[in-house]
Coordinates of C-alpha atoms in Angstrom, one line a residue:
M1 CA 0.0 -0.1 -0.1
N2 CA 1.2 3.5 -0.9
T3 CA 0.7 5.5 2.2
A4 CA 2.2 8.7 0.9
L5 CA -1.0 9.7 -1.4
M6 CA -4.7 9.2 -1.5
D7 CA -5.9 6.0 -2.8
R8 CA -6.3 6.2 -6.7
E9 CA -8.9 3.5 -7.1
T10 CA -11.2 5.2 -4.5
L11 CA -10.8 8.6 -6.5
D12 CA -11.5 6.6 -9.8
F13 CA -14.6 5.0 -8.1
L14 CA -16.0 8.4 -7.1
L15 CA -15.4 10.0 -10.5
Y16 CA -16.7 7.6 -12.9
D17 CA -19.0 5.2 -10.8
F18 CA -20.5 7.5 -8.2
L19 CA -20.5 11.0 -10.1
D20 CA -20.4 9.6 -13.6
V21 CA -18.1 12.5 -15.1
E22 CA -17.5 10.9 -18.1
S23 CA -21.1 12.1 -19.0
L24 CA -19.9 15.8 -18.7
C25 CA -17.9 15.2 -21.9
A26 CA -21.1 15.5 -23.8
R27 CA -21.4 19.0 -23.0
P28 CA -19.9 21.6 -25.2
R29 CA -17.3 22.9 -22.6
Y30 CA -15.9 19.5 -22.0
Q31 CA -16.3 17.9 -25.5
E32 CA -12.7 17.8 -25.9
H33 CA -12.3 15.5 -23.1
S34 CA -12.8 12.0 -22.5
K35 CA -12.2 9.5 -19.9
D36 CA -8.8 8.8 -21.4
T37 CA -7.6 12.5 -21.0
F38 CA -9.2 12.5 -17.5
R39 CA -7.2 9.6 -16.4
A40 CA -4.1 10.9 -18.1
I41 CA -4.3 14.2 -16.2
M42 CA -5.0 12.5 -12.9
D43 CA -1.8 10.4 -13.8
T44 CA 0.3 13.4 -14.2
A45 CA -1.1 14.9 -10.7
E46 CA -0.4 11.7 -9.1
R47 CA 3.3 11.3 -10.3
M48 CA 3.8 15.0 -9.4
A49 CA 2.3 14.7 -6.0
A50 CA 4.7 11.8 -5.4
D51 CA 7.6 13.3 -6.7
Y52 CA 7.5 16.9 -5.6
F53 CA 5.0 17.5 -2.8
S54 CA 5.2 14.4 -0.7
P55 CA 8.9 14.0 -0.1
H56 CA 9.1 17.4 1.8
A57 CA 5.9 17.0 4.1
H58 CA 7.8 16.1 7.2
E59 CA 10.8 18.4 6.5
A60 CA 8.3 21.2 5.9
D61 CA 6.7 20.7 9.3
E62 CA 10.0 20.3 11.1
H63 CA 11.5 23.6 9.6
E64 CA 8.7 26.1 9.3
P65 CA 9.3 29.4 7.7
R66 CA 11.3 31.9 9.6
L67 CA 11.6 35.7 9.4
V68 CA 15.4 36.5 8.8
N69 CA 16.3 40.3 8.0
G70 CA 12.8 40.8 7.4
K71 CA 12.2 38.3 4.8
V72 CA 10.5 34.8 5.0
E73 CA 13.0 31.8 4.7
M74 CA 11.7 28.4 3.9
I75 CA 13.0 25.1 2.7
P76 CA 13.7 25.2 -1.1
Q77 CA 11.4 22.2 -2.0
V78 CA 8.4 24.3 -1.3
G79 CA 9.1 26.6 -4.4
A80 CA 10.2 23.8 -6.4
A81 CA 6.8 22.1 -6.1
I82 CA 4.9 25.2 -6.7
E83 CA 6.8 25.7 -9.8
A84 CA 6.1 22.2 -11.1
F85 CA 2.4 22.6 -10.3
A86 CA 2.1 25.9 -12.1
S87 CA 4.1 24.8 -15.1
A88 CA 1.8 21.5 -15.5
G89 CA -1.1 24.0 -15.8
F90 CA -3.0 22.8 -12.7
L91 CA -3.6 26.4 -11.6
A92 CA -5.6 27.2 -14.8
A93 CA -7.1 23.7 -14.9
V94 CA -10.8 24.9 -15.1
H95 CA -10.3 28.0 -16.9
D96 CA -10.8 28.6 -20.5
A97 CA -8.6 27.1 -23.3
E98 CA -7.7 30.8 -24.5
M99 CA -6.5 31.7 -20.9
G100 CA -4.1 28.8 -20.9
G101 CA -6.7 26.6 -19.1
L102 CA -7.5 22.9 -19.5
Q103 CA -11.1 23.4 -19.5
L104 CA -11.4 20.5 -16.8
P105 CA -14.4 19.9 -14.8
V106 CA -14.5 21.2 -11.3
S107 CA -15.0 17.8 -10.1
V108 CA -12.1 16.2 -12.1
S109 CA -9.9 19.2 -11.1
Q110 CA -10.8 18.6 -7.3
A111 CA -10.0 15.2 -7.7
C112 CA -6.4 16.0 -8.9
F113 CA -6.0 18.7 -6.2
A114 CA -7.1 15.8 -3.6
L115 CA -3.9 14.1 -4.6
F116 CA -1.7 17.1 -4.0
R117 CA -3.3 17.7 -0.8
S118 CA -3.0 14.0 0.4
A119 CA 0.8 14.6 -0.5
N120 CA 1.4 17.9 1.4
T121 CA -1.4 19.9 2.4
P122 CA 0.7 23.0 3.7
T123 CA 2.3 23.4 0.5
S124 CA -0.7 23.0 -1.6
A125 CA -2.4 25.8 0.4
Y126 CA -0.3 28.4 -1.6
L127 CA -1.8 27.2 -4.8
F128 CA -5.2 26.8 -3.9
L129 CA -5.4 30.1 -2.5
T130 CA -4.1 31.6 -5.8
A131 CA -6.6 29.6 -7.7
A132 CA -9.5 31.0 -5.6
N133 CA -8.0 34.5 -6.0
A134 CA -7.9 34.3 -9.7
N135 CA -11.3 33.0 -9.8
L136 CA -12.4 36.0 -8.0
I137 CA -10.8 38.3 -10.3
K138 CA -12.2 36.6 -13.3
A139 CA -15.6 36.7 -12.0
Y140 CA -15.8 40.5 -10.7
G141 CA -12.8 42.4 -12.3
S142 CA -12.9 44.6 -15.1
D143 CA -11.3 43.7 -18.3
E144 CA -8.2 45.7 -17.5
Q145 CA -7.7 43.9 -13.9
K146 CA -8.0 40.7 -15.7
R147 CA -5.5 41.5 -18.4
R148 CA -2.8 42.6 -15.6
Y149 CA -3.5 40.1 -13.0
L150 CA -4.8 36.8 -14.3
P151 CA -1.9 35.6 -16.7
A152 CA 0.5 36.0 -14.0
L153 CA -1.7 34.2 -11.4
L154 CA -2.7 31.5 -13.5
S155 CA 0.9 30.8 -14.7
G156 CA 2.1 30.9 -11.0
K157 CA 4.4 33.7 -11.5
W158 CA 2.4 35.6 -8.8
L159 CA 0.5 33.8 -5.8
G160 CA -2.6 35.3 -4.3
T161 CA -4.2 35.8 -0.9
M162 CA -7.4 36.7 0.8
A163 CA -6.9 39.5 3.5
L164 CA -9.9 39.7 5.5
T165 CA -9.2 39.0 9.3
E166 CA -8.1 41.7 11.8
A167 CA -7.4 41.6 15.4
N168 CA -10.8 43.0 16.5
A169 CA -12.9 41.3 13.7
G170 CA -12.4 37.5 13.1
S171 CA -15.7 36.0 12.6
S172 CA -17.4 39.4 13.2
V173 CA -16.5 40.7 9.9
P174 CA -18.8 43.8 9.9
D175 CA -16.4 45.1 12.3
L176 CA -13.5 45.4 10.1
R177 CA -11.8 48.6 10.4
S178 CA -9.2 48.8 7.3
T179 CA -9.7 51.9 5.3
A180 CA -9.7 52.8 1.6
T181 CA -9.3 56.7 0.8
P182 CA -10.0 57.8 -2.8
L183 CA -6.8 59.1 -4.5
G184 CA -8.7 60.8 -7.5
N185 CA -7.1 58.7 -10.1
G186 CA -9.3 55.5 -9.7
C187 CA -6.7 54.3 -7.0
Y188 CA -7.4 54.3 -3.4
S189 CA -4.8 54.9 -0.3
M190 CA -5.1 51.6 1.9
R191 CA -4.6 51.6 5.5
G192 CA -5.2 48.7 8.0
T193 CA -3.7 45.7 9.6
K194 CA -4.7 42.0 8.8
I195 CA -4.1 38.8 10.8
F196 CA -3.8 35.0 10.3
I197 CA -3.1 35.8 6.3
S198 CA -2.1 32.4 5.0
G199 CA 0.6 32.7 2.4
G200 CA 0.6 36.6 3.1
D201 CA 4.5 36.9 2.6
H202 CA 7.2 34.7 1.2
E203 CA 9.9 34.7 -1.6
L204 CA 8.2 32.3 -3.7
S205 CA 6.9 34.6 -6.3
E206 CA 7.8 37.6 -7.6
N207 CA 4.5 39.5 -6.5
I208 CA 1.8 38.5 -4.1
V209 CA -1.7 39.7 -5.1
H210 CA -3.9 40.5 -1.9
L211 CA -7.7 40.6 -2.0
M212 CA -8.4 43.1 0.9
L213 CA -11.8 44.0 2.6
A214 CA -12.0 47.8 3.7
R215 CA -14.2 50.7 4.0
L216 CA -14.6 53.6 1.9
P217 CA -15.0 57.2 3.7
D218 CA -18.8 57.4 4.7
A219 CA -19.5 53.9 4.1
P220 CA -22.5 52.4 5.7
Q221 CA -21.8 50.7 8.9
G222 CA -21.5 46.9 9.2
A223 CA -21.3 44.4 6.2
R224 CA -23.0 46.7 3.9
G225 CA -20.2 49.2 4.2
L226 CA -17.3 46.8 3.0
S227 CA -15.5 47.1 -0.3
L228 CA -12.9 44.8 -1.8
F229 CA -9.6 46.0 -3.4
I230 CA -6.8 44.4 -5.3
V231 CA -3.5 45.3 -3.2
P232 CA -0.4 43.7 -4.7
K233 CA 2.7 43.5 -2.6
H234 CA 4.4 45.2 -5.5
R235 CA 2.8 47.8 -7.5
V236 CA 1.9 46.7 -11.1
R237 CA 3.3 48.7 -14.1
P238 CA 1.1 49.3 -17.2
D239 CA 2.9 46.2 -19.1
G240 CA 1.9 44.1 -16.3
T241 CA 5.3 43.6 -14.6
P242 CA 5.8 44.1 -10.8
G243 CA 7.3 47.7 -9.7
E244 CA 8.0 49.5 -6.7
H245 CA 7.0 48.1 -3.2
N246 CA 3.3 49.0 -2.6
D247 CA 3.9 49.6 1.5
V248 CA 2.6 46.1 2.6
S249 CA 4.9 44.9 5.2
L250 CA 5.2 41.8 7.2
S251 CA 4.7 42.6 10.9
G252 CA 5.4 39.0 12.0
L253 CA 4.9 35.4 11.4
I254 CA 2.2 33.5 13.6
H255 CA 3.6 30.1 14.8
K256 CA 0.8 27.5 14.7
M257 CA 0.0 24.1 16.1
G258 CA -0.1 22.4 12.5
Y259 CA 0.0 23.6 8.9
R260 CA 3.3 24.8 9.6
G261 CA 4.6 24.8 6.0
T262 CA 2.1 27.7 5.0
T263 CA 3.1 31.1 6.3
S264 CA 0.5 32.6 8.7
T265 CA 1.0 36.4 8.7
I266 CA 0.4 39.7 10.3
L267 CA 0.4 42.3 7.4
S268 CA 0.4 46.1 7.7
F269 CA -1.0 48.0 5.1
G270 CA 0.1 51.7 4.5
E271 CA 2.2 52.1 7.4
N272 CA 4.1 55.0 5.4
G273 CA 1.0 56.2 3.5
A274 CA 2.3 54.6 0.3
C275 CA -0.2 51.7 0.0
V276 CA -2.3 51.7 -3.2
G277 CA -5.2 49.4 -4.0
E278 CA -7.7 49.4 -6.8
L279 CA -11.5 48.7 -6.1
I280 CA -12.8 45.3 -7.7
G281 CA -16.5 45.0 -8.0
E282 CA -19.0 47.6 -6.8
P283 CA -18.4 49.8 -3.9
N284 CA -19.7 48.6 -0.5
R285 CA -20.4 45.3 -2.1
G286 CA -17.1 43.7 -1.1
L287 CA -18.4 41.0 1.1
Q288 CA -20.6 39.7 -1.7
C289 CA -17.6 39.5 -4.0
M290 CA -15.3 37.9 -1.2
F291 CA -17.7 35.3 -0.6
H292 CA -17.1 34.0 -4.0
M293 CA -13.6 33.4 -3.0
M294 CA -14.6 32.2 0.8
N295 CA -17.4 29.6 -0.4
E296 CA -14.9 28.3 -3.0
A297 CA -12.1 28.2 -0.2
R298 CA -14.8 26.5 2.3
I299 CA -15.4 23.5 -0.2
G300 CA -11.6 23.4 -0.3
V301 CA -11.2 23.4 3.4
G302 CA -13.8 20.5 3.4
M303 CA -12.0 18.5 0.9
G304 CA -8.5 19.2 2.6
S305 CA -9.9 18.0 6.0
A306 CA -11.3 14.9 4.0
V307 CA -8.2 14.1 2.7
L308 CA -6.0 14.5 5.7
G309 CA -8.4 12.4 7.5
Y310 CA -8.1 9.6 4.7
M311 CA -4.1 9.9 4.9
G312 CA -4.6 9.2 8.7
Y313 CA -6.8 6.2 8.1
R314 CA -4.6 4.9 5.4
H315 CA -1.4 5.0 7.8
A316 CA -3.3 3.4 10.6
L317 CA -4.7 0.6 8.1
E318 CA -1.0 -0.1 6.9
Y319 CA 0.3 -0.1 10.8
A320 CA -2.6 -2.3 11.7
R321 CA -1.9 -4.9 8.8
T322 CA 1.8 -5.2 9.9
R323 CA 1.9 -4.5 13.5
T324 CA 1.5 -8.0 15.7
Q325 CA 0.1 -7.8 19.3
G326 CA -1.7 -10.1 21.5
R327 CA -4.0 -13.1 20.5
H328 CA -7.7 -13.4 20.2
P329 CA -9.6 -13.3 23.7
D330 CA -10.4 -17.0 23.5
Q331 CA -6.8 -18.0 22.7
A332 CA -5.2 -18.7 25.9
D333 CA -2.1 -20.7 24.4
F334 CA 0.6 -18.3 24.6
S335 CA 2.8 -20.5 22.3
L336 CA 0.5 -19.3 19.5
P337 CA 1.9 -16.4 17.5
Q338 CA 0.6 -13.0 18.0
V339 CA -1.7 -11.7 15.4
P340 CA -1.8 -8.5 13.4
I341 CA -3.8 -5.8 15.5
I342 CA -6.4 -5.4 12.6
E343 CA -7.7 -8.8 13.6
H344 CA -8.8 -7.5 17.0
A345 CA -12.3 -6.4 16.9
D346 CA -11.8 -2.9 18.6
V347 CA -9.0 -2.0 16.1
K348 CA -11.5 -3.0 13.1
R349 CA -14.1 -0.9 14.9
M350 CA -11.8 2.0 14.8
L351 CA -10.7 1.5 11.1
L352 CA -14.2 1.1 9.9
A353 CA -15.5 4.6 11.7
S354 CA -12.4 6.0 10.1
K355 CA -13.4 4.5 6.5
A356 CA -16.8 5.6 7.0
Y357 CA -16.0 9.0 7.8
V358 CA -13.3 9.9 5.3
E359 CA -14.6 8.0 2.2
G360 CA -18.0 9.5 3.1
G361 CA -16.3 13.1 3.6
V362 CA -14.4 12.8 0.2
A363 CA -17.5 11.7 -1.6
L364 CA -19.5 14.6 -0.1
C365 CA -16.9 17.2 -1.6
L366 CA -16.8 15.7 -4.9
A367 CA -20.5 15.9 -5.1
G368 CA -20.3 19.4 -4.2
A369 CA -17.6 19.9 -7.1
R370 CA -20.0 17.9 -9.4
L371 CA -22.8 20.4 -8.6
A372 CA -20.5 23.3 -9.3
D373 CA -20.2 21.6 -12.9
D374 CA -23.7 21.5 -13.3
A375 CA -24.4 25.1 -12.0
R376 CA -21.8 26.2 -14.8
T377 CA -22.6 23.7 -17.5
A378 CA -26.1 21.9 -17.1
P379 CA -27.9 22.1 -20.6
E380 CA -30.9 23.7 -19.3
E381 CA -31.0 27.0 -17.2
T382 CA -33.3 25.4 -14.5
G383 CA -30.7 22.7 -14.0
R384 CA -27.9 25.4 -13.7
R385 CA -30.1 27.3 -11.2
D386 CA -30.9 24.3 -9.1
A387 CA -27.6 22.9 -8.9
G388 CA -26.3 26.3 -7.6
M389 CA -29.2 26.4 -5.2
L390 CA -28.2 22.9 -3.8
L391 CA -24.4 23.8 -3.6
G392 CA -25.1 26.8 -1.7
L393 CA -27.3 24.9 0.7
L394 CA -24.7 22.2 1.3
T395 CA -21.6 24.5 1.4
P396 CA -21.6 24.9 5.3
I397 CA -22.0 21.1 5.5
I398 CA -19.2 20.4 3.0
K399 CA -17.0 22.7 5.0
S400 CA -17.8 21.5 8.5
W401 CA -18.6 17.9 8.5
P402 CA -15.3 16.6 7.3
S403 CA -13.4 19.2 9.4
Q404 CA -15.3 17.6 12.6
F405 CA -15.7 13.9 11.6
C406 CA -12.5 13.5 9.5
L407 CA -10.5 15.0 12.3
E408 CA -11.9 12.2 14.2
A409 CA -10.3 9.8 11.9
N410 CA -7.1 11.5 12.6
N411 CA -7.7 10.8 16.2
L412 CA -8.6 7.4 15.7
A413 CA -5.4 6.8 13.5
I414 CA -3.3 8.1 16.6
Q415 CA -5.5 5.5 18.8
V416 CA -4.7 2.7 16.4
L417 CA -1.1 3.2 16.6
G418 CA -1.2 3.5 20.5
G419 CA 1.7 5.0 21.9
Y420 CA 3.6 5.2 18.6
G421 CA 0.9 7.4 17.2
Y422 CA 1.9 10.2 19.8
T423 CA 5.5 10.2 18.5
R424 CA 6.9 12.0 15.6
D425 CA 8.2 8.7 14.2
Y426 CA 5.0 8.3 12.4
P427 CA 3.1 10.9 10.4
V428 CA -0.3 10.5 12.1
E429 CA 0.4 13.1 14.6
R430 CA 1.3 15.6 12.3
L431 CA -1.6 14.9 10.2
Y432 CA -3.9 15.2 13.3
R433 CA -2.2 18.8 13.8
D434 CA -2.7 19.8 10.2
N435 CA -6.2 19.0 10.1
R436 CA -7.1 20.8 13.4
L437 CA -7.0 24.0 11.6
N438 CA -9.8 23.1 9.3
A439 CA -12.5 23.5 12.1
L440 CA -11.4 27.2 12.4
H441 CA -10.3 28.9 9.2
E442 CA -13.0 30.0 6.6
G443 CA -15.6 30.1 9.4
T444 CA -16.1 28.0 12.5
H445 CA -18.8 25.3 13.2
G446 CA -20.8 27.9 14.7
I447 CA -20.4 30.4 11.8
Q448 CA -21.4 27.4 9.3
G449 CA -24.3 26.4 11.4
I450 CA -25.7 29.8 11.4
D451 CA -25.2 29.9 7.8
L452 CA -27.2 27.0 7.4
L453 CA -30.0 27.5 9.7
G454 CA -30.2 31.3 9.6
R455 CA -29.9 31.6 5.8
K456 CA -29.9 28.7 3.8
A457 CA -32.4 26.1 5.1
G458 CA -35.5 28.4 5.1
A459 CA -34.3 30.7 2.0
D460 CA -37.1 31.0 -0.6
E461 CA -39.7 29.3 1.4
G462 CA -37.4 26.0 1.7
H463 CA -36.9 25.4 -2.0
A464 CA -33.1 24.4 -1.6
M465 CA -34.3 22.0 1.1
R466 CA -37.1 20.5 -1.3
L467 CA -34.6 20.2 -4.2
L468 CA -32.4 18.0 -1.8
G469 CA -35.3 16.2 -0.7
Q470 CA -36.2 15.3 -4.3
R471 CA -32.4 14.0 -5.0
I472 CA -32.7 12.0 -1.6
S473 CA -36.1 10.5 -2.6
S474 CA -34.6 9.2 -5.8
T475 CA -31.9 7.5 -4.0
I476 CA -34.3 5.9 -1.5
D477 CA -36.5 4.5 -4.5
R478 CA -33.5 3.1 -6.3
A479 CA -32.3 1.5 -3.0
K480 CA -35.6 -0.1 -2.2
N481 CA -35.5 -1.7 -5.6
C482 CA -31.7 -2.8 -5.8
G483 CA -32.4 -6.2 -4.7
R484 CA -30.1 -6.2 -1.7
Q485 CA -31.9 -6.4 1.7
S486 CA -29.7 -4.4 3.8
L487 CA -29.6 -1.4 1.3
C488 CA -33.4 -1.6 1.3
A489 CA -33.4 -1.4 5.0
H490 CA -31.1 1.5 4.8
A491 CA -33.3 3.3 2.3
A492 CA -36.3 3.2 4.8
Q493 CA -34.2 4.3 7.5
L494 CA -33.1 7.4 5.5
E495 CA -36.5 8.0 4.6
R496 CA -37.7 8.4 8.3
E497 CA -34.4 10.6 8.9
W498 CA -35.1 13.0 6.1
S499 CA -38.8 13.4 7.7
E500 CA -37.4 13.9 11.1
L501 CA -35.0 16.4 9.7
G502 CA -37.8 18.4 7.8
H503 CA -39.6 18.4 11.1
T504 CA -36.8 19.7 13.1
T505 CA -36.1 22.2 10.4
D506 CA -39.6 23.5 10.5
V507 CA -39.6 23.9 14.2
L508 CA -36.1 25.9 14.1
T509 CA -37.2 28.2 11.3
C510 CA -40.5 29.1 12.9
E511 CA -38.5 29.9 16.1
L512 CA -36.1 32.3 14.0
K513 CA -38.9 34.4 13.2
R514 CA -40.1 34.6 17.0
D515 CA -36.6 34.5 18.7
R516 CA -33.6 34.6 16.3
R517 CA -31.3 34.4 19.2
K518 CA -32.7 31.3 20.8
A519 CA -33.2 29.5 17.5
L520 CA -29.4 30.2 16.4
A521 CA -28.2 29.0 19.7
N522 CA -28.9 25.4 18.4
A523 CA -27.4 26.3 15.1
S524 CA -24.2 24.1 15.6
I525 CA -26.1 21.1 16.8
Y526 CA -28.5 21.3 13.8
L527 CA -25.6 21.5 11.2
E528 CA -24.3 18.3 12.9
T529 CA -27.6 16.6 12.5
A530 CA -28.2 17.9 8.9
G531 CA -24.6 16.7 7.8
R532 CA -24.9 13.3 9.3
T533 CA -28.2 12.8 7.3
V534 CA -26.8 14.3 4.2
V535 CA -23.7 11.9 4.5
A536 CA -26.0 9.1 5.0
W537 CA -27.5 9.8 1.5
I538 CA -24.1 10.0 0.1
W539 CA -23.2 6.6 1.6
L540 CA -26.4 4.8 0.4
E541 CA -25.3 6.5 -3.3
Q542 CA -21.8 5.1 -3.0
A543 CA -23.3 1.6 -2.0
L544 CA -25.4 1.7 -5.1
A545 CA -22.7 2.6 -7.1
A546 CA -20.5 -0.1 -5.9
L547 CA -22.9 -2.7 -6.7
R548 CA -23.2 -1.2 -10.3
A549 CA -19.7 -1.3 -10.6
A550 CA -19.5 -5.0 -9.3
E551 CA -22.2 -5.8 -12.0
R552 CA -19.8 -4.7 -14.6
S553 CA -16.8 -6.0 -13.2
A554 CA -15.4 -2.6 -12.9
R555 CA -14.2 -3.1 -9.3
G556 CA -13.0 -6.0 -7.4
M557 CA -15.4 -7.6 -4.7
A558 CA -13.0 -6.7 -1.9
F559 CA -13.5 -3.0 -2.8
V560 CA -17.2 -3.3 -3.2
S561 CA -17.6 -5.2 0.1
G562 CA -15.7 -2.8 1.9
K563 CA -18.0 0.0 0.7
I564 CA -21.0 -1.9 1.7
A565 CA -19.6 -2.8 5.1
A566 CA -18.8 1.0 5.5
C567 CA -22.3 2.0 4.5
D568 CA -23.8 -0.6 6.8
W569 CA -21.7 0.9 9.7
Y570 CA -22.7 4.2 9.0
F571 CA -26.4 3.6 9.2
K572 CA -26.1 1.3 12.2
C573 CA -23.7 3.2 14.3
E574 CA -23.7 6.8 13.2
L575 CA -26.9 7.9 11.8
P576 CA -29.0 6.7 15.0
R577 CA -27.3 9.5 16.9
N578 CA -29.3 11.8 15.6
A579 CA -32.3 10.8 17.5
A580 CA -31.2 12.5 20.6
Q581 CA -30.3 15.7 18.6
H582 CA -33.5 15.9 17.1
A583 CA -35.4 15.8 20.6
L584 CA -32.8 18.4 21.9
L585 CA -33.5 20.8 18.9
R586 CA -37.3 20.4 19.2
R587 CA -37.2 21.5 22.6
L588 CA -35.5 24.6 21.5
D589 CA -33.1 24.3 24.4
G590 CA -31.6 27.5 26.0
T591 CA -29.3 26.2 28.5
A592 CA -26.1 27.4 27.0
M593 CA -27.8 30.6 26.0
D594 CA -29.2 31.3 29.5
M595 CA -25.8 30.4 31.1
R596 CA -24.4 33.7 32.6
A597 CA -20.7 34.6 32.2
E598 CA -20.2 34.9 36.0
W599 CA -21.6 31.2 36.5
F600 CA -18.6 29.9 34.8

């Protein structure tokens, strides 16, 4: 088993058996592609991840970036990996051919990215931030902005960031204080300090393009007064080359528990009054623009978390197969050889739980990417609109469910290795540290829960929830008629669970109108309950896809049996946990909200 990368057979199964991405080749945008070209691109990604990203994952963690004489120093392998990735065209993978892109479906591109993330998530972060930065500029930038910034970003000559957080305003975005003062020439004088800016400073590229939220003079208070600006580290000349320094200074590096290979920075903009930015999008609508990048980043966080959990599972599985310890509890003859620990029931329990979490998480994220493909290229406008609404509804779940439960897979990986798992002799402790960030950045569980319950579930009179219900009902109908008794039983269980979630959603959305504070006090639990239900649907779809693959002899029986067993475990051991949460949510419990600060 190659424990350095994510399992390719799993990715192929998800792309071709679960999501049927080959059918996308019938659409005009992807008609130059085929299953063969998708496989070839995946082969390239797999080879490059193994050659350029995986070898320095441990070293980048051991030797995190340092600030030396005002500049960031890091191991050279990071730069080599970024150059190789960009040279192969992966930064421009989903973009138009005339822009140097590959016009890949988002789902195939995300599968490629999963290989790089599995090899080395911190180094990959520079690239995925840049891709999201470029996508925002493409969506909202003027023709001139696109001309000056996109070629350099998509070629990897320049890298990009999202400069949002401030010391007084993390999750509370409306309290941001950075300012932008018009200079009279279409440019703005920028002032402010941003913290926790991933990839905010380094020597990896000749320029860094920051997308910065700030306030114009006399802007309304709160989120409605925020505008978005392009603020490069070095000013950009008319010919598109970097010029003088733009008064963006590195105030310090933040030293983290994990994700150490990615610089986390404190940046000062305009300390000397010479920082110039340019408005992107409309004035006072910066947050709407930034959400284009944030939502993409949230899906990326979910995928990153699922992949890190998956890698912990892979290492634990390999260790359990080779580590011998003890005998079966009914064997008292100590002359018998010790057995591999994978033969012990409790180790099997931990590995099966991990498999259900991580393979469910990766499938969930790729299903989101497939919705992105449909939102862009579905033949009918209705299909594009519905896919976009579904993706919006599922985004907080895609971000948060893997960052909670795939982190648990990392925790279980350490447990499988026992004391060795707590040492740096094995990578499972590093993978846990790296994954712990994903529950925090791009919106905590609490923020995602408020988004799901407060904004998404009841929007448009619950239209997105009804669309999701239609898809779940289709899966249930097919499972009831698949001829396999266990999946038929799971279908009936999911049908009941979806009905229960609908009831709970109705209770909470009604309470939102009466007492918004009390309703949203339950948002995180609602997010977990909804996510558990959605992943049950994902698992039932995976099980059906595995049966179809077995009928075509496309997958081996061990692979198929493993999928069915993980689905069985999820429905028997994980989904029933929702019952207590539904009861709690419907009581509109206010215990936490009513707790006074002095009582702690």
